[in-house]
mmCIF file of C-alpha atoms in Angstrom:
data_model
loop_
_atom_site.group_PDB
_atom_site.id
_atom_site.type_symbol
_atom_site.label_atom_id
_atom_site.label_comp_id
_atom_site.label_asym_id
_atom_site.label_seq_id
_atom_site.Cartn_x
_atom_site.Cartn_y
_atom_site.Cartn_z
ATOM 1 C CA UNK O 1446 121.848 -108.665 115.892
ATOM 2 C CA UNK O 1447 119.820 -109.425 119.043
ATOM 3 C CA UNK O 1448 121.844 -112.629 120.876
ATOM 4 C CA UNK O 1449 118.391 -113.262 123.315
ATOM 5 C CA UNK O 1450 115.062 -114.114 121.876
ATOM 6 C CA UNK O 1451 112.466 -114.817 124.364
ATOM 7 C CA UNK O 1452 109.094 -116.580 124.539
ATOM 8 C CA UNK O 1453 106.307 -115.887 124.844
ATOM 9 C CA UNK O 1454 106.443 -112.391 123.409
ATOM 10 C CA UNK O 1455 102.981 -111.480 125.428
ATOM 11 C CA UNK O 1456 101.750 -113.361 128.505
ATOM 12 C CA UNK O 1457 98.526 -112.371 130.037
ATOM 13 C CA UNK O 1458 97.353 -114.447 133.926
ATOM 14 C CA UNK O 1459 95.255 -113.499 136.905
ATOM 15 C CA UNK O 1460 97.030 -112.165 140.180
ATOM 16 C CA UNK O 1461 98.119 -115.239 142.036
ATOM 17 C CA UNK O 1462 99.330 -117.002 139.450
ATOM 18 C CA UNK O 1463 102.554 -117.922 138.212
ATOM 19 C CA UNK O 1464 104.513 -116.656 135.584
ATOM 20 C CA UNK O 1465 106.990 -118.328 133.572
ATOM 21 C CA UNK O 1466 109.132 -116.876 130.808
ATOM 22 C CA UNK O 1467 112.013 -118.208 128.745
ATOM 23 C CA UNK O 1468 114.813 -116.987 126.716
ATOM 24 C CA UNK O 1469 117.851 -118.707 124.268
ATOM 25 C CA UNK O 1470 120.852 -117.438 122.943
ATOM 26 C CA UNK O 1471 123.083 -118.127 120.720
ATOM 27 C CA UNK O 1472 126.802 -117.952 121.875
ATOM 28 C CA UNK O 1473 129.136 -118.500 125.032
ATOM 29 C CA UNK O 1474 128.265 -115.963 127.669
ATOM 30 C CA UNK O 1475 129.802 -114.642 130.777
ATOM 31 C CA UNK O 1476 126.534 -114.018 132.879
ATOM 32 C CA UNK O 1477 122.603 -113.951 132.000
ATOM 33 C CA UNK O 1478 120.851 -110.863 133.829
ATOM 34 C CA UNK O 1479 116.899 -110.377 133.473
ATOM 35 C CA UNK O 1480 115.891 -106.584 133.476
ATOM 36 C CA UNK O 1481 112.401 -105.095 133.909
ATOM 37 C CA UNK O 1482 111.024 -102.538 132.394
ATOM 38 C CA UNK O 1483 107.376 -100.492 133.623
ATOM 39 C CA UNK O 1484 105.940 -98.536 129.869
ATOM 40 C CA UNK O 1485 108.324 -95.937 129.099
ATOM 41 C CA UNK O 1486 110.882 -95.952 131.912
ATOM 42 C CA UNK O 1487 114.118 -97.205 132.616
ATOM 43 C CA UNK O 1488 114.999 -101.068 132.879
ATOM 44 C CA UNK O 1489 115.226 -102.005 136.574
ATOM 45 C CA UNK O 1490 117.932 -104.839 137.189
ATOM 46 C CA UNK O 1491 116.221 -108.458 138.914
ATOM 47 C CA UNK O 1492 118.664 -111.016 139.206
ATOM 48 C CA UNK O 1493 122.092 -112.014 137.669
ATOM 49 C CA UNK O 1494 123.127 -116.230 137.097
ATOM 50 C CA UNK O 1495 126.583 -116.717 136.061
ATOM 51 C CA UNK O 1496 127.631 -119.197 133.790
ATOM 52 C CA UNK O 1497 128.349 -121.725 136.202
ATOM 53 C CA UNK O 1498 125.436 -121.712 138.216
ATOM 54 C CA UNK O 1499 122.526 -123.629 137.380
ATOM 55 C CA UNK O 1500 119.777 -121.499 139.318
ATOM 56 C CA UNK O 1501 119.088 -118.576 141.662
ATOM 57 C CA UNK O 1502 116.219 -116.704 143.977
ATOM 58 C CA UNK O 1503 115.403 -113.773 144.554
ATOM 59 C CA UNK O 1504 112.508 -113.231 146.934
ATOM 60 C CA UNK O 1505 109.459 -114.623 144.483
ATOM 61 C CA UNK O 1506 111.930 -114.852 141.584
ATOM 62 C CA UNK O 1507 114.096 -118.125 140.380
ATOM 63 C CA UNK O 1508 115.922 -117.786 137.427
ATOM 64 C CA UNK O 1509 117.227 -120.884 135.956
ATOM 65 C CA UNK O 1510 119.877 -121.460 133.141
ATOM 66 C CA UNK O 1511 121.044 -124.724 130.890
ATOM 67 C CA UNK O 1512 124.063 -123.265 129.200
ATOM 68 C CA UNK O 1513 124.210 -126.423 127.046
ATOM 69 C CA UNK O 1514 120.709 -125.601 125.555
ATOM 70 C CA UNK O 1515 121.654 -122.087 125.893
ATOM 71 C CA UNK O 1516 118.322 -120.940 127.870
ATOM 72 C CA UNK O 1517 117.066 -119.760 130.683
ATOM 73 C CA UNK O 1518 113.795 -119.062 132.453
ATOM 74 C CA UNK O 1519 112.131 -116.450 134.307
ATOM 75 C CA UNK O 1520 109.647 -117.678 136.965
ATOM 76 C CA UNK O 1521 107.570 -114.854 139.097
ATOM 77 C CA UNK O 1522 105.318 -116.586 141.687
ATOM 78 C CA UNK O 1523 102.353 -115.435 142.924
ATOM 79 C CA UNK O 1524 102.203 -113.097 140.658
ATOM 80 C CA UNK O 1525 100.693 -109.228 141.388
ATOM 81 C CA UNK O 1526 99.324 -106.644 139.361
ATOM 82 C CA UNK O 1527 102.198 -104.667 139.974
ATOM 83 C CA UNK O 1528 104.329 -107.138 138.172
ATOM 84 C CA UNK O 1529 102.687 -105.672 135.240
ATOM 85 C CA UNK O 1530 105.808 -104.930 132.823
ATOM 86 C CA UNK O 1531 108.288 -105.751 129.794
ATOM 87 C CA UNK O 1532 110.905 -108.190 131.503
ATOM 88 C CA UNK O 1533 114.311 -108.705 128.803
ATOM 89 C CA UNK O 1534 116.992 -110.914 129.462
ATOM 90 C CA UNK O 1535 120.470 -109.932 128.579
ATOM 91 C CA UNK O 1536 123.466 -111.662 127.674
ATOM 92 C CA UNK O 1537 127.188 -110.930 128.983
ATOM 93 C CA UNK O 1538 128.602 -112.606 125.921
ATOM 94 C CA UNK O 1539 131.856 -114.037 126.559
ATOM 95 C CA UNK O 1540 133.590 -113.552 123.308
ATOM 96 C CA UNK O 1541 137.419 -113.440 124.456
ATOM 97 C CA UNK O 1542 138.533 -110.852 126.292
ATOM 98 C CA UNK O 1543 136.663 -108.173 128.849
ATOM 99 C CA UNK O 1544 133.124 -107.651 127.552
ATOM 100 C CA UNK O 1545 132.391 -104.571 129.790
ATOM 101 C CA UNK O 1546 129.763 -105.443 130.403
ATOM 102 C CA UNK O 1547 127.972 -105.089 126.843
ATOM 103 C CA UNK O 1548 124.807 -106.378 127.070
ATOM 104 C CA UNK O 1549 122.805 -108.309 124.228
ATOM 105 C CA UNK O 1550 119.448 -107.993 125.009
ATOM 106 C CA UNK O 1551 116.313 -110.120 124.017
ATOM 107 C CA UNK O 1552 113.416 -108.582 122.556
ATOM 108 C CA UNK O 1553 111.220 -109.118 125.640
ATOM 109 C CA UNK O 1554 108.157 -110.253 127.132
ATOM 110 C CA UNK O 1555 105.295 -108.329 127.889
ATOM 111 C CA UNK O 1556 103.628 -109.357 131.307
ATOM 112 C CA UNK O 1557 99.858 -108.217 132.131
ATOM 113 C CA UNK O 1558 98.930 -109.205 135.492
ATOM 114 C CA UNK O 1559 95.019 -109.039 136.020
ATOM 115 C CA UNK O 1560 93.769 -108.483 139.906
ATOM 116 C CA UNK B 1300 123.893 -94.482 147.495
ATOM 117 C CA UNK B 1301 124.544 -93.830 143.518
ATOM 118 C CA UNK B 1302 122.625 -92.540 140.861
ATOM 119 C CA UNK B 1303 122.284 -92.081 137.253
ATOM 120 C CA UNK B 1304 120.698 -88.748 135.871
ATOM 121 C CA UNK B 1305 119.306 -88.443 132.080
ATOM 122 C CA UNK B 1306 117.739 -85.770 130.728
ATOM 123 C CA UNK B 1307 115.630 -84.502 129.138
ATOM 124 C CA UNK B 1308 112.857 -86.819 129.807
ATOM 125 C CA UNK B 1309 110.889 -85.738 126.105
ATOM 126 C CA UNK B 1310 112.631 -84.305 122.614
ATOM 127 C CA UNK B 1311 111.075 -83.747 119.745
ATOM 128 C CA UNK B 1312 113.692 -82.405 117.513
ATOM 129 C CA UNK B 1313 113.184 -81.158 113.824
ATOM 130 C CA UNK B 1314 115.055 -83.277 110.739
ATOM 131 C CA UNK B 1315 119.036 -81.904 110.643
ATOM 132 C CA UNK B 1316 118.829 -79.965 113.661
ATOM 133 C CA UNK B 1317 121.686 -81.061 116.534
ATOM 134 C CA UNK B 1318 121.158 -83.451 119.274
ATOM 135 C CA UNK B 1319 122.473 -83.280 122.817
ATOM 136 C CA UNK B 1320 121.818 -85.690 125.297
ATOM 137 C CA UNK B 1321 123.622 -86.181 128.484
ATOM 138 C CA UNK B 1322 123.684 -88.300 131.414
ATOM 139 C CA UNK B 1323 125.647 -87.911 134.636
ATOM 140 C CA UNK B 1324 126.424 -90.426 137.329
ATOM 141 C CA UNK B 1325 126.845 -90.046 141.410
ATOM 142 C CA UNK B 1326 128.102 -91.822 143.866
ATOM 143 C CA UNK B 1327 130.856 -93.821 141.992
ATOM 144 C CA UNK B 1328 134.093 -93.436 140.198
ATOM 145 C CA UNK B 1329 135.402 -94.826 136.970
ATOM 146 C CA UNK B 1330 132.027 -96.286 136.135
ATOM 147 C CA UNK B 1331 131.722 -98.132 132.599
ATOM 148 C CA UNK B 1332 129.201 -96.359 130.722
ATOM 149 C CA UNK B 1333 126.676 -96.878 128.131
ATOM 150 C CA UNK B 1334 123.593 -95.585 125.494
ATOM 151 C CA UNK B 1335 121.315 -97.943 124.533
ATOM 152 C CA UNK B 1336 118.907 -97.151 121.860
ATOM 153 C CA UNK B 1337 115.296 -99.079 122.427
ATOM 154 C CA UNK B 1338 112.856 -99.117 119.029
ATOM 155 C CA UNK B 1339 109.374 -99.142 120.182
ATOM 156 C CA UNK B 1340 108.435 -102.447 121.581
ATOM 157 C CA UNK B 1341 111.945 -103.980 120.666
ATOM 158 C CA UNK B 1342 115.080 -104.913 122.618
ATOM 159 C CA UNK B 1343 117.817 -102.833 123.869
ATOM 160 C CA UNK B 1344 120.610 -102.084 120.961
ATOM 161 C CA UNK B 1345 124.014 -100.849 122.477
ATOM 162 C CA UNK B 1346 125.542 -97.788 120.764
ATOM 163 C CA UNK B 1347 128.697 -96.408 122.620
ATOM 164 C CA UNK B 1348 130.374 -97.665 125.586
ATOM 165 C CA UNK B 1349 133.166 -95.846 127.742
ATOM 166 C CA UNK B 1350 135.865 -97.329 130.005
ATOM 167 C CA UNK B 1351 137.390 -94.380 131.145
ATOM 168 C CA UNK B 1352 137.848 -90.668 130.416
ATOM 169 C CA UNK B 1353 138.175 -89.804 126.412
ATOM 170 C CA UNK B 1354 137.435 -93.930 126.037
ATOM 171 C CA UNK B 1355 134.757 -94.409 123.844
ATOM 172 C CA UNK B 1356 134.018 -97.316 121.273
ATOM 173 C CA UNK B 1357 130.943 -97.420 118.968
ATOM 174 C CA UNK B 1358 129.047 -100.643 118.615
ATOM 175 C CA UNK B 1359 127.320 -99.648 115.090
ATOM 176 C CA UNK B 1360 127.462 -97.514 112.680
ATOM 177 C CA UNK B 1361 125.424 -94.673 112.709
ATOM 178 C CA UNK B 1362 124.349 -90.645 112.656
ATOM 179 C CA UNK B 1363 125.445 -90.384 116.609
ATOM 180 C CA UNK B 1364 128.627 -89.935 118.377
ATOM 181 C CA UNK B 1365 129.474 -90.212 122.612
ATOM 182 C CA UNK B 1366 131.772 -88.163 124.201
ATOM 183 C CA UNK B 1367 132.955 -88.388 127.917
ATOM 184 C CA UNK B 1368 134.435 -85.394 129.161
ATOM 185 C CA UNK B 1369 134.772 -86.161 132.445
ATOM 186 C CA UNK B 1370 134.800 -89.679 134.755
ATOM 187 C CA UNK B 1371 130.727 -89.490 135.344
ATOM 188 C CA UNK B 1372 129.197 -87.455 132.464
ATOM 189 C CA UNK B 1373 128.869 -89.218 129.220
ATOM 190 C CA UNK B 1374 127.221 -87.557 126.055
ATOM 191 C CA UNK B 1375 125.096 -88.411 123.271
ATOM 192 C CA UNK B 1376 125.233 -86.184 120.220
ATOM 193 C CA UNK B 1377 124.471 -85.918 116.742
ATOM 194 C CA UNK B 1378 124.917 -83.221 113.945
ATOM 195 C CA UNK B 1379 122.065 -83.622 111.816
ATOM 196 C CA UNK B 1380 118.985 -85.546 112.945
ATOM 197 C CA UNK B 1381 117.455 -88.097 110.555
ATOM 198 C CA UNK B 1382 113.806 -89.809 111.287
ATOM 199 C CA UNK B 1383 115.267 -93.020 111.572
ATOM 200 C CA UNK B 1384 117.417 -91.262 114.858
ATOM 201 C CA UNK B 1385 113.672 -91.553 116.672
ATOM 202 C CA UNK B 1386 113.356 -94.125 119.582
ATOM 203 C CA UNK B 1387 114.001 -94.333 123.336
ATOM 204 C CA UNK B 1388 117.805 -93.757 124.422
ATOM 205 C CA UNK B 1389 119.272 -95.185 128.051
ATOM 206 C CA UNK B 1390 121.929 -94.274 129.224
ATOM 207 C CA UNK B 1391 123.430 -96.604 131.856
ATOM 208 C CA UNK B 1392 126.459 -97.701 133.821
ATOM 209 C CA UNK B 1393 128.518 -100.493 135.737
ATOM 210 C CA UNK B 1394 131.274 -101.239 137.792
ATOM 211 C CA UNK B 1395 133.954 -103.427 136.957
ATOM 212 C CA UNK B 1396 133.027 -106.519 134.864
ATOM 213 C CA UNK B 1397 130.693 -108.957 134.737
ATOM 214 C CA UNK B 1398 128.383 -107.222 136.349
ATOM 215 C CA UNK B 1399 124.842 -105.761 136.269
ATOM 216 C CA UNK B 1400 123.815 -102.629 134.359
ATOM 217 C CA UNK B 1401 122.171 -99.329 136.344
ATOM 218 C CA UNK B 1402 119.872 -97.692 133.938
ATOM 219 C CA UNK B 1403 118.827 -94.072 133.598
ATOM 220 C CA UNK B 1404 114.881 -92.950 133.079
ATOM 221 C CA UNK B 1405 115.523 -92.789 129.232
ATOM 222 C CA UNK B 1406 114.827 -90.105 126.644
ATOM 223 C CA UNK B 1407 112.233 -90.274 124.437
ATOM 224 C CA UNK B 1408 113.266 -88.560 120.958
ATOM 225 C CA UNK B 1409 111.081 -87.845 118.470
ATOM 226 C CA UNK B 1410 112.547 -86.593 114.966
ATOM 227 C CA UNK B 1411 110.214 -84.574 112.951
#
């Protein structure tokens, strides 16, 4: 089953706005990564937050995650129309042992970005 | 600089025919590797992953097998196509552990 569910499934703004997206999960996990995807390509890494860090940047992206609510958030600022995409968060569960990497993905959230 | 090559891009394959897919990987050694199966407007759902050469361990069961032949080619397959085979398949790979994923362009198979 998926681990990540994120909300809202659909988020529609104007270009210079902000936009924030969230994600839970439901067990111990090595890493959180967020992924984008443009219609019918391949999912483009963004940013990685390990378990023991709280928050990270990237350029106009800060990912933040509470594992003790088991969540994290996605915020793009200053948003452009060529943010336009499906962003999924995936989960590095940490289930005892080496995970190689096997990702648990969310079911998304699709991002329209009006200029 | 490495890369990740999947093809074909498009497949629409007939009901019990066989299914090749394969994806091939530059610029790195003993990469982890992976197909991911994507229902329209759905999540990513793993299907094989591969540690080394010959390594390969399913995630569900299924119609499909993987094979990896060598370190940076990894294979989807299947005997006999079923509808329900239709979606979006990525193949992708890592380094070590705990790290990010590299995805491929995806194939889009459609099972008629």
């Amino acid at each position: 089953s998926q681990q990540g569910e994120e909300d809202p499934q659909a988020l529609s703004i104007q270009e210079g706005e902000n936009a924030t997206m969230n994600c839970s999960y439901k067990t111990s996990i090595n890493n959180l990564q967020w992924y984008r995807q443009n219609s019918g390509r391949g999912l483009v890494h963004l940013i990685l937050i390990r378990s023991n860090e709280r928050e990270k940047h990237s350029g106009r992206l800060r990912v933040t995650l509470d594992t003790s609510k088991k969540s994290s958030s996605l915020l793009i600022t200053a948003s452009r129309a060529a943010d336009t995409a499906s962003y999924f968060c995936a989960t590095d569960p940490n289930a005892g042992g080496t995970s190689y990497g096997k990702l648990t993905f969310g079911q998304g959230t699709i991002l329209t970005v009006h200029p | 600089s490495q890369t990740i090559h999947q093809w074909p891009a498009t497949l629409v394959q007939p009901v019990g025919s066989p299914l090749s897919l394969e994806c091939t990987v530059e610029g790195t050694s003993n990469p982890n590797l992976y197909w991911y199966r994507q229902a329209a407007g759905r999540g990513l759902q793993l299907l094989f992953y591969s540690v080394g050469i010959g390594q390969i361990s399913s995630e569900v069961p299924q119609n499909l097998s993987a094979s990896r032949p060598q370190d940076r080619q990894f294979i989807l397959s299947s005997k006999k196509l079923l509808l329900s085979d239709s979606g979006f398949y990525l193949c992708a790979w890592s380094v070590g552990v705990y790290t990010e994923a590299f995805f491929g362009q995806g194939t889009r198979l459609t099972v008629v």
